[in-house]
Coordinates of C-alpha atoms in Angstrom, one line a residue:
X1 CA -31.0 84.9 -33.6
X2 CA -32.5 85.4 -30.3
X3 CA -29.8 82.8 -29.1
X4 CA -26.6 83.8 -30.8
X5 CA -27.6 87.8 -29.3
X6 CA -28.0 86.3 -25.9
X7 CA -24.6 84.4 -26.2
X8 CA -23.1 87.5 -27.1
X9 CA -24.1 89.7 -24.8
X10 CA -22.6 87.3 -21.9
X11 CA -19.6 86.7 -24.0
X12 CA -19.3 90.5 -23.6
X13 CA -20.2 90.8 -20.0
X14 CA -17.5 87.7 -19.6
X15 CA -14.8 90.3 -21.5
X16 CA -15.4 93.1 -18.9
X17 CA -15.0 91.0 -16.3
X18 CA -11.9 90.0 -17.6
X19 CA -10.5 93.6 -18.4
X20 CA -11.7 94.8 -15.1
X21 CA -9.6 91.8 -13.2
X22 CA -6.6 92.9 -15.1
X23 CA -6.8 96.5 -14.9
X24 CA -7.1 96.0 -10.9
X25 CA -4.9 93.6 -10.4
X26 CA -2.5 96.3 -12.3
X27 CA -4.1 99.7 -11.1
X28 CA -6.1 98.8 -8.2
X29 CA -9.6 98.8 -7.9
X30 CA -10.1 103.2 -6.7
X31 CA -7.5 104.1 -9.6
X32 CA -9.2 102.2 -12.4
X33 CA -12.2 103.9 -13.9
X34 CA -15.0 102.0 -16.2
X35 CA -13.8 103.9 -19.3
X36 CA -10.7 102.2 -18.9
X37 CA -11.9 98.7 -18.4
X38 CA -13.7 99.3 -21.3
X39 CA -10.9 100.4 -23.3
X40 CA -8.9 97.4 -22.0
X41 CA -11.9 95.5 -23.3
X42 CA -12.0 97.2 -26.6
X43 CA -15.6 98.1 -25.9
X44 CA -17.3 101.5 -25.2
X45 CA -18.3 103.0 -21.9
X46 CA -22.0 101.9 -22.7
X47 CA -21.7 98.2 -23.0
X48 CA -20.0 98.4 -19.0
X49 CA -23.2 100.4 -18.3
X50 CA -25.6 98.0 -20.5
X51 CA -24.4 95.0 -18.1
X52 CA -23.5 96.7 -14.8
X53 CA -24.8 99.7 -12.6
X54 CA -21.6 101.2 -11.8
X55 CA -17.9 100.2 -10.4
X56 CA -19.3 98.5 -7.4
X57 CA -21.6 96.1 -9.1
X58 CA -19.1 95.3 -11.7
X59 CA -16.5 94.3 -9.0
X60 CA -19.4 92.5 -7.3
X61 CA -19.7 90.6 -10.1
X62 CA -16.2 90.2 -10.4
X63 CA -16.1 88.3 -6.9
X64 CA -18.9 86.3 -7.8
X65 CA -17.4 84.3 -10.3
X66 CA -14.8 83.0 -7.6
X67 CA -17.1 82.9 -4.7
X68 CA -16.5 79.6 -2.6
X69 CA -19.3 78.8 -0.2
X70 CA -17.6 76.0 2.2
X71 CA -21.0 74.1 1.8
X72 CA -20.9 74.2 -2.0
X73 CA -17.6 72.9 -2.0
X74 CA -19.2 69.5 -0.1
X75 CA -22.2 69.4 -1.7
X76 CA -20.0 69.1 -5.2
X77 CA -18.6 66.1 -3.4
X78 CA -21.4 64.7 -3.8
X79 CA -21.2 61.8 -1.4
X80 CA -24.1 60.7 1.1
X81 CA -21.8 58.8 3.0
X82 CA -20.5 61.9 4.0
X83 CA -23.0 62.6 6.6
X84 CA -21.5 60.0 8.7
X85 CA -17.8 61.2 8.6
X86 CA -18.3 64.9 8.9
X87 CA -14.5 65.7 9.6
X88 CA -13.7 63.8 6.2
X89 CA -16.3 66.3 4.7
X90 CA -14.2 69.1 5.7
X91 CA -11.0 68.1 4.3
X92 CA -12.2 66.9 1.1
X93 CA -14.3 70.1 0.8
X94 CA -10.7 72.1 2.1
X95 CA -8.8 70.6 -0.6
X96 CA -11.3 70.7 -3.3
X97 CA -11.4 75.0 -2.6
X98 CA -7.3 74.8 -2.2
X99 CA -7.2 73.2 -5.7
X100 CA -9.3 75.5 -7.8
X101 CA -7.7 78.7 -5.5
X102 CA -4.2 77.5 -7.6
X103 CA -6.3 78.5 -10.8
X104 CA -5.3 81.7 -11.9
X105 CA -8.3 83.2 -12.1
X106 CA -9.2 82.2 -8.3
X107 CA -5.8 83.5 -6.9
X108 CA -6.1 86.7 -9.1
X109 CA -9.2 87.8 -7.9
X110 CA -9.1 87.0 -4.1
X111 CA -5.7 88.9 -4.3
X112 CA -7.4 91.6 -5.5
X113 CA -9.9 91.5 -2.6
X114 CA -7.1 91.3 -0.1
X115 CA -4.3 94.0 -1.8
X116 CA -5.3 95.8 -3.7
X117 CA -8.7 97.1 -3.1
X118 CA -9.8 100.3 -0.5
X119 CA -12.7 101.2 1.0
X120 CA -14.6 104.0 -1.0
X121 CA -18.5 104.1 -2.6
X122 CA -20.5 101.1 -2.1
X123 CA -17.2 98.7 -2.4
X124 CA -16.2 97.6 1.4
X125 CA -13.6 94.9 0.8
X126 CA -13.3 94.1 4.9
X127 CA -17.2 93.6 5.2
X128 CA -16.8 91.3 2.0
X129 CA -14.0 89.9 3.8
X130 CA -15.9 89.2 6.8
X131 CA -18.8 87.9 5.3
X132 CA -16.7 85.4 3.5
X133 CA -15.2 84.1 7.3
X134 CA -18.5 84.2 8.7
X135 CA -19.9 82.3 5.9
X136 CA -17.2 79.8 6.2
X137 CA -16.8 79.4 10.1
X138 CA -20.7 79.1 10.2
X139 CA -20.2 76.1 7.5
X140 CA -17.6 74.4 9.7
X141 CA -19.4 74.7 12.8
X142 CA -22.3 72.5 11.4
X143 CA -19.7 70.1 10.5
X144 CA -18.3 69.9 13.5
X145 CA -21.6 70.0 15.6
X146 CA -21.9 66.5 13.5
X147 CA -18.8 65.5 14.3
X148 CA -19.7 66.0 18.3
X149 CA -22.9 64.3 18.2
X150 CA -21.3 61.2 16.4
X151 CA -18.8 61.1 19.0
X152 CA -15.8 61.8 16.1
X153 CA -14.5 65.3 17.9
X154 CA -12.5 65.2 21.2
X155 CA -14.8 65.5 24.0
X156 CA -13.0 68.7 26.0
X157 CA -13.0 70.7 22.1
X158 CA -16.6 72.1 22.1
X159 CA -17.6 72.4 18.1
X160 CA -17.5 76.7 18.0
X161 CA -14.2 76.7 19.4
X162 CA -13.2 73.7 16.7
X163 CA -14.9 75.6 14.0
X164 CA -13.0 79.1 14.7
X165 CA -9.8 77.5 15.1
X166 CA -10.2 75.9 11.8
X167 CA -11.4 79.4 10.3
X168 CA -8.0 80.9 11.6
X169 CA -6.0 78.5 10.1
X170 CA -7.6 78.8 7.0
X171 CA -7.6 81.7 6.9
X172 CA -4.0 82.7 8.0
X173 CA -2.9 79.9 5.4
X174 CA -4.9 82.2 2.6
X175 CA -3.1 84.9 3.6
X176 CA 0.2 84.2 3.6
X177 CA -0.2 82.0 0.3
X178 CA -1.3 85.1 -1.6
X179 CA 1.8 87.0 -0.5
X180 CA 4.1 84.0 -1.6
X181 CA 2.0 82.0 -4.3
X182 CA 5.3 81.8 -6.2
X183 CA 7.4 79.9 -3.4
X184 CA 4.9 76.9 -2.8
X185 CA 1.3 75.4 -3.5
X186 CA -1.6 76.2 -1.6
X187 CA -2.9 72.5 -2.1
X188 CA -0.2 70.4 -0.7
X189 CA 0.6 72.7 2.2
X190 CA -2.6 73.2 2.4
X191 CA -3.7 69.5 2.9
X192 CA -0.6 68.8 5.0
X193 CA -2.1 71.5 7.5
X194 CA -5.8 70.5 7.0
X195 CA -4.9 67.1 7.6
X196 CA -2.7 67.5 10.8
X197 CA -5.2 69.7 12.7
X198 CA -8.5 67.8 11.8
X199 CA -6.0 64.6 13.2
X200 CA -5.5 66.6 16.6
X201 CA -9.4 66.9 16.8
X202 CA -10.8 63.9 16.3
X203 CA -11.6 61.8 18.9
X204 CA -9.6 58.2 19.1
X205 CA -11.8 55.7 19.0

């Protein structure tokens, strides 16, 4: 019993999560109020409160389940040889966060972030924003510190400048895919971009 009531309880925290994407990707997150995400849910306004403090932690939560840390993305990769072609790393770990961004789920949420979200309470979407760069350029720099000392990145590109050039591609990509997801895929422009730059840093043997 103990089991099944555990199940259900994250099956229910699962179906707020999903209300509250839908009611913000519809609403926005200031104009959408937890009684109705739980309405949307077909739940009360106690079971939001059973599994999350207030709006803030809910959308917290929200982002969570479509966080991509650059180095979890490599580490799923799960490939030792890896170590030894650290620019390789980066564009299989690129392509492996471009393909599960094309999920709906992925794309729904981040545009959320991005559009339709404004600063009020504890919800900050540009510091979550910025932590998500900062998290991501600090993941490529490692790479490409690798990359330098295994003489794989173009002597005159020091690996910060490589790493926040990468970062703004990236990121400007993002961007602009979430404003036009209709017109083209993330994942093939995506890797033809990736590809190209990585190809104008390496260093010819």
């Amino acid at each position: 019993m103990a089991r099944k009531t555990k199940a259900e309880a994250a099956a229910t925290r699962e179906a707020l999560l999903d209300a509250a994407e839908n009611m913000f990707i519809e609403h926005g997150v200031a104009r959408t109020s937890l009684d109705q995400i739980a309405r949307h849910a077909g739940m009360t306004r106690g079971a939001v409160y059973w599994h999350f403090k207030n709006k803030a932690d809910l959308f917290h939560a929200m982002l969570q389940r479509v966080r991509l840390p650059f180095e979890d993305l490599v580490e799923e990769l799960d490939d030792p040889t890896l170590d030894q072609k650290p620019l390789e790393a980066i564009r299989l770990a690129c392509m492996s966060g471009f393909l599960r961004l094309e999920q709906p789920r992925y794309r729904r949420v981040h545009s959320i972030l991005l559009h339709h979200c404004e600063t009020f309470g504890d919800i900050d979407p540009l510091s979550m924003q910025n932590e998500m760069a900062e998290d991501t350029c600090s993941a490529l720099l490692k790479y490409f510190n690798m990359a330098a000392k295994l003489d794989q990145l173009r002597p005159c590109l020091a690996p910060d400048i490589a790493a926040q050039i990468m970062q703004a591609m990236l990121g400007g990509l993002f961007h602009d895919w979430l404003r036009n997801h209709e017109h083209y895929s993330i994942y093939r422009e995506g890797a033809r971009l990736v590809e190209t730059q990585l190809a104008l840093m390496q260093h010819a043997p």
